[in-house]
Each structure stands twice: as structure tokens, then as C-alpha cells.
Short mmCIF file of C-alpha atoms and ligand atoms in Angstrom, two decimals:
data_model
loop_
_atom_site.label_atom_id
_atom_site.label_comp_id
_atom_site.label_asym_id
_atom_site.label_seq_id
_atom_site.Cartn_x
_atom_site.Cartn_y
_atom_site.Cartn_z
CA UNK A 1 0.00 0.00 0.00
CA UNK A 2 1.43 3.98 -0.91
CA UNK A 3 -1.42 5.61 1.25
CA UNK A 4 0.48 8.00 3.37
CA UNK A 5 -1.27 9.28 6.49
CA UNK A 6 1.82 11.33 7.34
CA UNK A 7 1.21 13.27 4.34
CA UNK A 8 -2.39 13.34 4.71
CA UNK A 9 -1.67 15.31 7.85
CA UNK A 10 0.60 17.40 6.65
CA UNK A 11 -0.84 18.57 3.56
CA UNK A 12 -3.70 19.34 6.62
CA UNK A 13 -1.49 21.63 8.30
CA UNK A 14 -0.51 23.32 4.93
CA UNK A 15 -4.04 24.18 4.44
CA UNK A 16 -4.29 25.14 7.94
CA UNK A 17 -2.16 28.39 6.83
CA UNK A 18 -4.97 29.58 4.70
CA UNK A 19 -6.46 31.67 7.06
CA UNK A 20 -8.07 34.89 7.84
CA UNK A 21 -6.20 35.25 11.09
CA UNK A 22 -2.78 34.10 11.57
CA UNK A 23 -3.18 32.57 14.66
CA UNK A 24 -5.94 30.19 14.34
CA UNK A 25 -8.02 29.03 11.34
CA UNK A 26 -11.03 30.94 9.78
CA UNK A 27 -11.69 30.38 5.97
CA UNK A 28 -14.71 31.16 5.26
CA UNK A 29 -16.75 31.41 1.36
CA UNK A 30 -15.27 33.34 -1.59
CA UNK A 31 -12.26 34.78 0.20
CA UNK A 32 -9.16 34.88 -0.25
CA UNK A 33 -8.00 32.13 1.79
CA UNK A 34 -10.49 29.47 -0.20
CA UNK A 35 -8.47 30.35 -3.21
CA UNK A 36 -5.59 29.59 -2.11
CA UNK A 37 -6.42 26.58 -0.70
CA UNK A 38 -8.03 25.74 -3.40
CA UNK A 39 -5.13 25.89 -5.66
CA UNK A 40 -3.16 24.19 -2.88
CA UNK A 41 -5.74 21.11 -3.26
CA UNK A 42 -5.91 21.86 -7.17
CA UNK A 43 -2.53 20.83 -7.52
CA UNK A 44 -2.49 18.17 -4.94
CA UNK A 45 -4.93 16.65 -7.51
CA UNK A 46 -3.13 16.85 -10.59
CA UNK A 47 -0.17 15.09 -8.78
CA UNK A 48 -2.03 12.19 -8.11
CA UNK A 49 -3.31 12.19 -11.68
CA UNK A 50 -6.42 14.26 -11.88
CA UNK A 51 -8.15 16.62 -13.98
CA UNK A 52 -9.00 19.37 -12.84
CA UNK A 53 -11.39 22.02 -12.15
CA UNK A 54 -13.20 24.95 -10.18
CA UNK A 55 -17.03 24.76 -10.73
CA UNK A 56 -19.48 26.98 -11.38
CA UNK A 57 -19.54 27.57 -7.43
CA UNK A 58 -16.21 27.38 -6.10
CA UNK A 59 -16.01 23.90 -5.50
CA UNK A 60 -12.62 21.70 -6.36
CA UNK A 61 -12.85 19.06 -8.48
CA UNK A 62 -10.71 16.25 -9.39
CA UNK A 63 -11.22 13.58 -12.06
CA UNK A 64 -9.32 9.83 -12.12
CA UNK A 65 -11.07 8.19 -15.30
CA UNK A 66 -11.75 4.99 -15.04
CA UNK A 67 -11.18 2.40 -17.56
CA UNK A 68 -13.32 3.99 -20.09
CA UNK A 69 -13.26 7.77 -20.50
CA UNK A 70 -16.85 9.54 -19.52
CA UNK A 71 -18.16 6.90 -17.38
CA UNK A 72 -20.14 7.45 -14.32
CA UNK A 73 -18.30 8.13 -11.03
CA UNK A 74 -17.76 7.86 -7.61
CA UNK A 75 -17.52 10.85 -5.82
CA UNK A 76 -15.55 11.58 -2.62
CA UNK A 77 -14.65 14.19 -0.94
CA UNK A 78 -15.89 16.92 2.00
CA UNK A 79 -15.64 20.53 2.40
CA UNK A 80 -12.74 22.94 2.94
CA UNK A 81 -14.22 25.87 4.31
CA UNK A 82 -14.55 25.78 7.98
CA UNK A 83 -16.20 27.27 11.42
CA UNK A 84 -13.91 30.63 12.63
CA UNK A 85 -11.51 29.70 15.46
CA UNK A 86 -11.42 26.30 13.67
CA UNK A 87 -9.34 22.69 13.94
CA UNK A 88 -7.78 21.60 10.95
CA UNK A 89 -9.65 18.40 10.04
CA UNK A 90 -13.11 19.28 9.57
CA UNK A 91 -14.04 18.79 5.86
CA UNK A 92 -10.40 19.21 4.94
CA UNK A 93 -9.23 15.46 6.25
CA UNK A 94 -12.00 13.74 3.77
CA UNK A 95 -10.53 15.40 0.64
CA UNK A 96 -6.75 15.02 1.77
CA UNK A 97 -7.19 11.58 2.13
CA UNK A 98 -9.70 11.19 -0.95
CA UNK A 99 -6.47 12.54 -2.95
CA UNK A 100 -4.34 10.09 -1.30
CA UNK A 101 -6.66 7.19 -2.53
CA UNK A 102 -6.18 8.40 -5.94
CA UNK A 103 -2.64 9.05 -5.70
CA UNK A 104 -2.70 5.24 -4.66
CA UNK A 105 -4.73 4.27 -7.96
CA UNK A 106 -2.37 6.45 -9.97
CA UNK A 107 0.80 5.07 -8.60
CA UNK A 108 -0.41 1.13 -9.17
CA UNK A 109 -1.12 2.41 -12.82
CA UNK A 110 -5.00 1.17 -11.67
CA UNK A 111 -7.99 2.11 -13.62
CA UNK A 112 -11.16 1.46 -12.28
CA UNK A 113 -14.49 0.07 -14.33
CA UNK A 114 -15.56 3.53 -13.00
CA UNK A 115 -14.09 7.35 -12.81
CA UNK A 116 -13.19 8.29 -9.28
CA UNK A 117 -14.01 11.98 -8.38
CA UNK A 118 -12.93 14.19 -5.97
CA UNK A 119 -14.46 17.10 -4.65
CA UNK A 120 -13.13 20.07 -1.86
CA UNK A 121 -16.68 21.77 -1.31
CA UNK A 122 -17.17 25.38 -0.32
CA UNK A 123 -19.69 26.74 1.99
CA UNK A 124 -20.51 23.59 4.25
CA UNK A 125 -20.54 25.38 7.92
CA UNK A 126 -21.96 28.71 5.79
CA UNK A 127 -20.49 31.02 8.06
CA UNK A 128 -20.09 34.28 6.02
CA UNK A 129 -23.45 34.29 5.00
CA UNK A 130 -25.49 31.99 7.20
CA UNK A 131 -26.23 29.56 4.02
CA UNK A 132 -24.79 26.38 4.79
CA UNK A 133 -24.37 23.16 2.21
CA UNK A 134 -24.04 25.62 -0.72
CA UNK A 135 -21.70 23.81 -2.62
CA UNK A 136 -22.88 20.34 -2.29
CA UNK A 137 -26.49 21.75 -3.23
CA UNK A 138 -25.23 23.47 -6.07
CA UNK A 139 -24.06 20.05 -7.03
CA UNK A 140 -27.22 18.30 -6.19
CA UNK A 141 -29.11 20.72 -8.14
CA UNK A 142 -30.92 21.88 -5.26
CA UNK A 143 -29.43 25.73 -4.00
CA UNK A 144 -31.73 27.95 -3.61
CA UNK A 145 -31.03 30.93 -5.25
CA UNK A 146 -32.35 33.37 -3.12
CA UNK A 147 -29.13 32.38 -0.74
CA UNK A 148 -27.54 35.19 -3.37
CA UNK A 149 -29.23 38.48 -1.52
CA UNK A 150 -28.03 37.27 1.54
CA UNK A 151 -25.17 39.61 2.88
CA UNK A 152 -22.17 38.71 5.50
CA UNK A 153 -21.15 41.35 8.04
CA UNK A 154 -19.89 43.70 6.16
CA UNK A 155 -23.06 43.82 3.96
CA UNK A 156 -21.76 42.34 1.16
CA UNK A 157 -24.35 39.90 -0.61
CA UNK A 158 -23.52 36.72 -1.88
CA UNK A 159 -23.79 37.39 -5.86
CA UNK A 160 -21.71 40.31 -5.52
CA UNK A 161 -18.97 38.15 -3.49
CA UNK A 162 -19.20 35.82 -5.94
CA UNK A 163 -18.55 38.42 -9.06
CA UNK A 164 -15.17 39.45 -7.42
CA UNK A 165 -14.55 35.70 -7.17
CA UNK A 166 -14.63 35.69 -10.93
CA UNK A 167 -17.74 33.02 -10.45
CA UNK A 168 -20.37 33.87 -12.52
CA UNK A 169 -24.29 33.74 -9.99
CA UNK A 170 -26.08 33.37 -12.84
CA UNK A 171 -24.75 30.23 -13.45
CA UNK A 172 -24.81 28.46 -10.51
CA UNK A 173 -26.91 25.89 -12.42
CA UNK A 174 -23.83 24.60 -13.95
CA UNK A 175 -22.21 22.91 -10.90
CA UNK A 176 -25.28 20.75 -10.86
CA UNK A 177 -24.49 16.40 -11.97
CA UNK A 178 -26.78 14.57 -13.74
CA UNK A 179 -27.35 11.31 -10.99
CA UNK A 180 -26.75 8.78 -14.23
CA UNK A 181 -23.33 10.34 -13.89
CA UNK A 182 -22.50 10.04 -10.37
CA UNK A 183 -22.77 6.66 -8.57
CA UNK A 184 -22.44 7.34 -5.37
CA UNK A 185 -21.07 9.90 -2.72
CA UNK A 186 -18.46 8.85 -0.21
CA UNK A 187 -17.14 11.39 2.92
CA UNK A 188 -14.60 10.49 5.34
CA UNK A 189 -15.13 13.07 8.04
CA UNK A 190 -13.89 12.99 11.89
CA UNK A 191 -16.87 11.90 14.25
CA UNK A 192 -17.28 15.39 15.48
CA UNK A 193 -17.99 13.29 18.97
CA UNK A 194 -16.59 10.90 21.71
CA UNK A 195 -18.09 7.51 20.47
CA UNK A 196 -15.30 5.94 18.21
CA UNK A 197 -13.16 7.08 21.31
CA UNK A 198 -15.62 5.59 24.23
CA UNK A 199 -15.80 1.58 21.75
CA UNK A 200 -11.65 2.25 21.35
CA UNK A 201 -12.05 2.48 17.65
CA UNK A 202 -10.41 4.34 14.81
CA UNK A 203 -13.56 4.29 12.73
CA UNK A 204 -16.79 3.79 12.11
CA UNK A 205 -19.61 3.08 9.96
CA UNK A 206 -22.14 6.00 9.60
CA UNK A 207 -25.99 4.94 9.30
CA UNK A 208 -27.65 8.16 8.94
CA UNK A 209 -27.26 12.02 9.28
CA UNK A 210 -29.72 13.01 11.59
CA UNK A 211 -32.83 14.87 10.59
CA UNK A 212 -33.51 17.92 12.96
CA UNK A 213 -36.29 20.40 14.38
CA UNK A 214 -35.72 23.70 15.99
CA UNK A 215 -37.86 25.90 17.41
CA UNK A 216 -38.13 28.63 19.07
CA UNK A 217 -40.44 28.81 22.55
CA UNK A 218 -41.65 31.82 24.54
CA UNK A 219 -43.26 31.74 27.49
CA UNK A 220 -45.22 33.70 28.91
CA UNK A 221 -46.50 34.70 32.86
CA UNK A 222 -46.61 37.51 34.97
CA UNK A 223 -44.64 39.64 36.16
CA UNK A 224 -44.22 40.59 39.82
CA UNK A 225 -42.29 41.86 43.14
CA UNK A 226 -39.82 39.20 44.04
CA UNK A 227 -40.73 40.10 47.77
CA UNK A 228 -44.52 40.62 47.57
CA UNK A 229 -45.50 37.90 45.83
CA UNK A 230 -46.29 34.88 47.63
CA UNK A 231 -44.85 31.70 45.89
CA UNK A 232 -48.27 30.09 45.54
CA UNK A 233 -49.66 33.09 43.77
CA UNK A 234 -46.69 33.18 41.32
CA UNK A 235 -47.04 32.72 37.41
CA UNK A 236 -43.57 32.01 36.96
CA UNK A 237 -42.08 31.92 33.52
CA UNK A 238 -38.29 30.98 34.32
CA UNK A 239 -39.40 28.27 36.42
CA UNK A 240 -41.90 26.62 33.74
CA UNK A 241 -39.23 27.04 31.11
CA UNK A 242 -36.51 25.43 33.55
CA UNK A 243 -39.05 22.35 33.82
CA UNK A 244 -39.45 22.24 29.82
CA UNK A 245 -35.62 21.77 29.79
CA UNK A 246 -35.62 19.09 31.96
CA UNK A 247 -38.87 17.29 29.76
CA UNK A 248 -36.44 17.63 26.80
CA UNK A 249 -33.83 15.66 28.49
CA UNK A 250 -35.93 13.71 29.62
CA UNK A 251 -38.01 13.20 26.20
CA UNK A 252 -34.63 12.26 24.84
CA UNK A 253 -33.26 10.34 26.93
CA UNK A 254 -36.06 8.14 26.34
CA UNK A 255 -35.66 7.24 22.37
CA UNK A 256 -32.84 5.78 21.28
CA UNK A 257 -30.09 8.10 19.53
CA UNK A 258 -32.38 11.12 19.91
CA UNK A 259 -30.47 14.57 21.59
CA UNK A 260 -32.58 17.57 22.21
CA UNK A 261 -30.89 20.80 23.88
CA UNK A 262 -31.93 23.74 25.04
CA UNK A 263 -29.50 26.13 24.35
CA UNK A 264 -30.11 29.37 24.98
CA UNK A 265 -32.49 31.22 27.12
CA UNK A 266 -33.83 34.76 27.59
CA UNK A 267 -35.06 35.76 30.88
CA UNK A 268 -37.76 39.16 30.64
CA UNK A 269 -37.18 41.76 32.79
CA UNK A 270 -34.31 40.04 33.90
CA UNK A 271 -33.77 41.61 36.94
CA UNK A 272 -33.01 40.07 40.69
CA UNK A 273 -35.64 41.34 42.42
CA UNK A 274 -38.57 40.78 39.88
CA UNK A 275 -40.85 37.33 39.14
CA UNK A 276 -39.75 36.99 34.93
CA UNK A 277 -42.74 37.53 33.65
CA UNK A 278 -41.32 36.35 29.63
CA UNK A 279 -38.83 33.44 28.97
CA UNK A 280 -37.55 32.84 25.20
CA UNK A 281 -35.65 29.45 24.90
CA UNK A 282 -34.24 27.59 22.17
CA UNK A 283 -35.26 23.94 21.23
CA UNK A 284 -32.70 21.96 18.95
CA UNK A 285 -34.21 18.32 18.36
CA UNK A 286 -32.16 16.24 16.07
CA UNK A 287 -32.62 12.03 15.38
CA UNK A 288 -31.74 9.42 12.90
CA UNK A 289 -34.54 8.26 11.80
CA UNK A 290 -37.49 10.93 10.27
CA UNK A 291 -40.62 8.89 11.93
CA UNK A 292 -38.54 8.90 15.71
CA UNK A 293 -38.27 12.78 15.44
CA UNK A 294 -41.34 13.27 14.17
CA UNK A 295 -42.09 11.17 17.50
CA UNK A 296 -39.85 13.23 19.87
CA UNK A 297 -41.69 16.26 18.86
CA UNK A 298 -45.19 15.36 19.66
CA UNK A 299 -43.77 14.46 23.21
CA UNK A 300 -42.29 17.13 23.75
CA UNK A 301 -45.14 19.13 22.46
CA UNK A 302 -47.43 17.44 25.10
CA UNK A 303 -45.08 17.56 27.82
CA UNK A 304 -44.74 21.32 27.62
CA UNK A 305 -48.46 21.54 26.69
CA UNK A 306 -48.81 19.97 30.71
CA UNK A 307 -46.75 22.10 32.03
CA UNK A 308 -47.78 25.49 30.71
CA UNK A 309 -51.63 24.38 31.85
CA UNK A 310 -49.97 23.11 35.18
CA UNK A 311 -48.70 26.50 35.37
CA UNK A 312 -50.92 28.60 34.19
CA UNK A 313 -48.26 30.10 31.51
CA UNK A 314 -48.55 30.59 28.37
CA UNK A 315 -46.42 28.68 25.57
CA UNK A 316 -45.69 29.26 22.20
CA UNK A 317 -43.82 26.94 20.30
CA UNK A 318 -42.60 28.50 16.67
CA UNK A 319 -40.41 26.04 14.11
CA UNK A 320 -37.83 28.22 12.30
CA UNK A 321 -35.85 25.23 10.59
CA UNK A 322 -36.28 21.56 9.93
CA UNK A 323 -33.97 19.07 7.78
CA UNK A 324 -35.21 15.18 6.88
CA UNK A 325 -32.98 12.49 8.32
CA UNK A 326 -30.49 11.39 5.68
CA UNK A 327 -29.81 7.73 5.55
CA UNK A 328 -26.63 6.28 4.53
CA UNK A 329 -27.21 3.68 1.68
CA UNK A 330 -27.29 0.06 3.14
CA UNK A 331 -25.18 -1.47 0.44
CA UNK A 332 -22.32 1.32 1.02
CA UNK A 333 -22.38 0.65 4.53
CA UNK A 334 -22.06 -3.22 3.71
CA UNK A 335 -19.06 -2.45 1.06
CA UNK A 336 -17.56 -0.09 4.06
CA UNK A 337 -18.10 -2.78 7.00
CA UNK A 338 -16.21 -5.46 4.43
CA UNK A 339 -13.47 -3.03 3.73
CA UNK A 340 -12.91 -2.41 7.76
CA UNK A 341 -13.24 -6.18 8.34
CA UNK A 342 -10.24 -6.65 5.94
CA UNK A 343 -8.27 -4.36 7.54
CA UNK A 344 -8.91 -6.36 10.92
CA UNK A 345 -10.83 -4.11 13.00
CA UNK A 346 -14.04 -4.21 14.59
CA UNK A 347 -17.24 -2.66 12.99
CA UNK A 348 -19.14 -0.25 14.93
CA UNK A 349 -22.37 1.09 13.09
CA UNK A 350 -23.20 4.97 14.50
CA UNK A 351 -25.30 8.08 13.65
CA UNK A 352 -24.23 11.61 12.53
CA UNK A 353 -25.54 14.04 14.72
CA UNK A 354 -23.72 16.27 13.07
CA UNK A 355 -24.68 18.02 9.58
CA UNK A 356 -22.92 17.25 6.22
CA UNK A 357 -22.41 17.67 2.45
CA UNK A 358 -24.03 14.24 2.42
CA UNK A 359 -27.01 15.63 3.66
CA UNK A 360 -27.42 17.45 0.03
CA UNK A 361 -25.81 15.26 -1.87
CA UNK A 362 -28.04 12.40 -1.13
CA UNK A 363 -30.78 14.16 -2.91
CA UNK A 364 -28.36 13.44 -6.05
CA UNK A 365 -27.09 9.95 -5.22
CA UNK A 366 -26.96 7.38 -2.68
CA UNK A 367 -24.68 8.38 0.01
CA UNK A 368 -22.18 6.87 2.16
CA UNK A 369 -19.63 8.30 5.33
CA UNK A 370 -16.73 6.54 7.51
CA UNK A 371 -16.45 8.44 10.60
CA UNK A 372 -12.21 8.94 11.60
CA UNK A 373 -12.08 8.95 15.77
CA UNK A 374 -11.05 12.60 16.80
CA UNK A 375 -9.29 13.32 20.47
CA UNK A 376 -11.85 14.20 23.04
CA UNK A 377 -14.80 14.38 20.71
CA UNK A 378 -13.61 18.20 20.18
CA UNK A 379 -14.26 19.81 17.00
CA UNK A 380 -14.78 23.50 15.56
CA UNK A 381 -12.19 23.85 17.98
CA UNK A 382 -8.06 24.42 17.64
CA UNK A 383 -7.79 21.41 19.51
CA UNK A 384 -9.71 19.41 17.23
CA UNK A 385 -7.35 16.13 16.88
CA UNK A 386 -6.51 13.04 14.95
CA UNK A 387 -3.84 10.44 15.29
CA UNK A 388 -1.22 9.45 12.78
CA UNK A 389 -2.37 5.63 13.32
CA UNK A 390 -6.70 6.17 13.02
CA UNK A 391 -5.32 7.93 9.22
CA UNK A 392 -3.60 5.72 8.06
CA UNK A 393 -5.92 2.99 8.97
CA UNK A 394 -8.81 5.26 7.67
CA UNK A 395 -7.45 5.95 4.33
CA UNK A 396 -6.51 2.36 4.16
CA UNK A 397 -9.79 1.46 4.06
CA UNK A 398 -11.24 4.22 1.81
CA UNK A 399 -8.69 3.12 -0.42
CA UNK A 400 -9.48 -0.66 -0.44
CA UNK A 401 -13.99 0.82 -0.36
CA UNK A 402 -12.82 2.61 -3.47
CA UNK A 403 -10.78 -0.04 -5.32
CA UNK A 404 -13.83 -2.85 -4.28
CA UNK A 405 -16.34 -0.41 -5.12
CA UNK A 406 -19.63 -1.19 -6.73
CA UNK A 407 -22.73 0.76 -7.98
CA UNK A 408 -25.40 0.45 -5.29
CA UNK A 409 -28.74 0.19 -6.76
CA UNK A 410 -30.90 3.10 -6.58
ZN1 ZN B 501 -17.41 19.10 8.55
#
């Protein structure tokens, strides 16, 4: 084998220096810093034997043609735009090592009954311009382009960002695959949580990428003197929203793989000496499986339904987002537990609580993820860690996924 985690981690750090600030890592959509690394990853590509390209959006792409020019492909890869005050292998690990797969083809002189493609997405955490998935949707045929009015802090909006990028908005359409050309999509991506670390495992098997709800709650009660009032009197709206909390942990605690957190709350006045009268918390409700959620939700709506009447509070639930589970294609997740099998370690199926390009990209073709054990669980953090050893055995078994690939059906 010529997979080389030790350069998969270096060429990591190298696009680690493609930042906005020089001590820590920020690169965020159309800047500066994604063209660079771009080119960086560009010519990574073409070293292992790649066509290549920037599409109509931004996003890297590498081709490895298979034994027949213009056949369908698989598709790997992540994104390489990141969270501000990032680590260095979020989204940029998956394409490093999908390179080093290639470069692993290229160097055994092996051509596949399919093309392998590569792909370093923009806009996956969509931090400049609260978007999010805009380069794997532009792919999938699915961005919505009213995402172009929208304007980062400095009040720039997105088309006009992407005219000094040389990109063209009007042509977004472009980036978009046909599905009879792309097979499948593959992403190895760190776990983004403590799992891998808690079984003592380098890898594992991704089933789905959680669906979520969120919502946004107010409550509402009365107002009064903290000294006057007595406590049985009291229309308390802190203390009925402190008890919804506690029904969400509880609510979730109670369905497999489901995670619900409140996390942040709004006390009204908000002063020490006065009964809050208004309480504003978030609700983020995310599970594996659509049905489960959909499940979760109506609990939760009737525990909080109890307590407001219990309470005599008001409570207004109001959903301001909501993504459908996406499920990870049993027969890639059979060719993946094969592949880890073969390189003699134990299988461990798990969800992604986490978002990813996957999530879009499944709308184009099936999709698939291996999840690469990171230190502490940590991520969109400097810490964020990897070891030398989980690489290489990760990229070892992308590369032996890729070279016993085959076409799920659809
Ligand atoms: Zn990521």
C-alpha cells in the first residue's frame, strides 16, 4: 500500500495556513484564503493524476477516469471551508485523504471500471453568509437561489462576493451532476464526537445524518415583586421554562439516539428582584430516523403543553428550521463494514448528529460516510485532533472501499 497518512496530515497543516487570522483558522466562502487553498488542493490533484477544475460555485474538483473515458463516477470528498476559530480536520481530512486514494490508484497504474471523483466543497458550515451546504447543493441541483441576496457582516451579498470571485451567480446551475453520472457519494469526516473514542475504535460506519427540528419557545407569565408575591400566587415563567428543559432531556433520553438541547435562554425583565414575567428558549431536536423525530416532537409538544396548563403560563412553540434524516445507503455501509473487516478491526455502526455535504448530496445519489475517531470528541475547535495511526488505517480502508467499489442500486 502507498497511502500516506503522514502526508495526509501534513498537507492538513498546509491548508491550515490559509487563514483569515494568523493565529488560528477561519476560511470562510469566496475569500481569499479558499483560493488559495483551493489551488493548494488543485494541484495536490493533478499530482495524483487528476483533472481538474473549479465549478461553477467554487467547488474543487478532481477527475481519475476509469477504464473507459466519460463513465459514471464515484464521488468523494468533504468541504474545505470551515467554522472561525477552527481545527484543521473538519471537511479538509476527507478530501486530503480522498487525494491520497487516488494518488494510490495512480501510482499502481490502476484504472477502475468507474471514474473516481474528488471534490473540496465550499460553503458547508456557511459562516459568512449563514447559508450552509451551498456547494454540495449546487451540485445536487438543489441551492436555492435566493441564498444570493443574503449579505455577510460587512453587507456584502452573496452574488456580488461571488462576481469578485470571478464566479459567474447566474450560473450556478452549472455545478449541478446529472445522478446517471454520479454513482455514489463517499465522505470520510472525523466523528465530530466521543463515540469511536468511548468503543476504542479508529472508525466507524455512519448509518444516517440526523434529521432535525428547531424551534423557538416563549413563554409567557406575569410579572411581579420578588418580595410581595407569595410563591403560591406566582405565574412564573423561568421556572416553567426550567421544567421544559428538563422534559427535553428527559423526552430524549427516552428514544434511542435522539439529543434535544436547550440552548439558549432569555429571561424578561431580567432583573433580581422581579418574578420573569417572559422566557424565550431555544429547542434543537435532532434524530436518525425521520418517523422517531417526528415522535420526539409530539412528546415534547405534550409535555410542555402539561406544564404550561400546570402552570398557568402561556407557551408558544414557533419552528424556524427543519432538515429530513439522511440515511446512509445500506449497500455502502455493507461495502464499508467489508473493507474495515479486511483491515482487521471491529465494525461499529453509528449516527451523525452532526450536519454534512451528504445531507445534500443524497438528494443526487446514494450516500455513504466513515467516521475517523477525533481526540476528546472536540471539534470546531483548535484542539480538534486526529492520530497518525486512526489515518492511516482510515485511508486504508477508503482506499481498499474505493478499489472494491460497486454501484449500489438506486
Ligand atoms: Zn465538517
Amino acid at each position: 500500500m502507498t497511502v500516506n497518512a503522514q502526508r495526509i496530515l501534513d498537507r492538513c497543516d498546509a491548508l491550515a495556513r490559509h487563514s483569515e487570522q494568523p493565529d488560528g483558522l477561519t476560511r470562510v466562502f469566496l475569500s481569499p484564503e479558499q483560493h488559495a487553498a483551493g489551488a493548494l488542493v488543485r494541484g495536490w490533484m493533478g499530482d495524483a493524476g487528476m483533472d481538474t477544475r473549479i465549478d461553477a460555485i467554487g467547488n474543487v474538483v478532481g477527475r481519475y477516469e476509469g477504464l473507459h473515458a466519460g463513465s459514471p463516477c464515484l464521488m468523494l470528498g468533504s468541504h474545505l471551508d470551515t467554522v472561525r476559530d477552527a481545527g484543521r480536520y473538519d471537511g479538509m481530512l476527507g478530501v486530503v485523504a480522498a487525494i491520497e486514494c487516488v494518488a494510490d490508484l495512480a501510482a499502481r497504474s490502476l484504472r477502475l471500471p468507474f471514474a473516481v471523483e474528488v471534490i473540496g466543497f465550499v460553503d458547508e458550515e456557511g459562516v459568512r453568509f449563514s447559508s450552509s451546504l451551498s456547494g454540495s447543493r449546487a451540485v445536487a441541483g438543489t441551492f436555492d437561489p435566493l441564498l444570493l441576496d443574503k449579505r455577510d457582516a460587512d453587507g456584502v451579498a452573496m452574488r456580488d462576493a461571488m462576481r469578485e470571485s470571478g464566479l459567474d451567480p447566474a450560473r450556478i446551475d452549472d455545478a449541478a451532476r446529472r445522478p446517471a453520472d454520479v454513482l455514489a457519494y463517499v465522505e470520510l469526516h472525523i466523528e465530530q464526537g466521543p463515540v469511536l473514542e468511548a468503543e476504542r475504535l479508529p472508525v466507524g460506519v455512519v448509518t444516517a445524518i440526523a434529521g432535525g427540528n428547531r424551534f423557538d419557545v416563549e413563554v409567557t407569565g406575569m410579572a411581579g415583586h420578588a418580595g410581595t408575591v407569595p410563591m403560591g400566587l406566582r405565574r412564573d415563567a423561568l421556572a416553567a421554562a426550567a421544567e421544559c428543559a428538563l422534559a427535553v432531556e428527559r423526552v430524549a433520553r427516552s428514544l434511542p439516539e435522539v439529543v434535544g438541547t436547550v440552548g439558549s435562554i432569555d429571561a424578561l425583565p431580567g432583573a433580581i428582584n422581579v418574578i420573569p414575567g417572559k422566557v424565550r428558549f431555544t429547542l434543537d431536536l435532532r434524530a436518525p430516523g425521520d418517523e422517531l423525530r417526528g415522535r420526539a416532537v409530539a412528546m415534547l409538544r405534550g409535555e410542555f403543553e402539561a406544564i404550561a396548563a400546570r402552570r398557568d403560563v402561556d407557551l408558544a412553540l414557533t419552528p424556524i428550521w427543519e432538515a429530513r434524516t439522511a440515511a446512509c445507503s445500506p449497500a455502502l455501509q455493507r461495502q464499508f463494514t467489508e473493507a474495515i473487516h479486511a483491515e482487521g478491526v471491529r465494525v461499529h455502526h453509528l449516527p451523525s448528529g452532526a450536519g454534512h455535504d451528504g445531507m445534500a448530496m443524497a438528494d443526487l445519489a446514494p450516500i455513504g460516510m466513515l467516521f475517523l475517531r477525533c481526540g476528546g470528541g472536540i471539534s470546531h475547535h483548535p484542539a480538534e485532533a486526529v492520530t497518525v495511526e486512526d489515518v492511516d488505517v482510515a485511508a486504508r480502508i477508503l482506499a481498499r472501499f474505493i478499489r472494491q467499489f460497486t454501484p449500489p442500486h438506486r
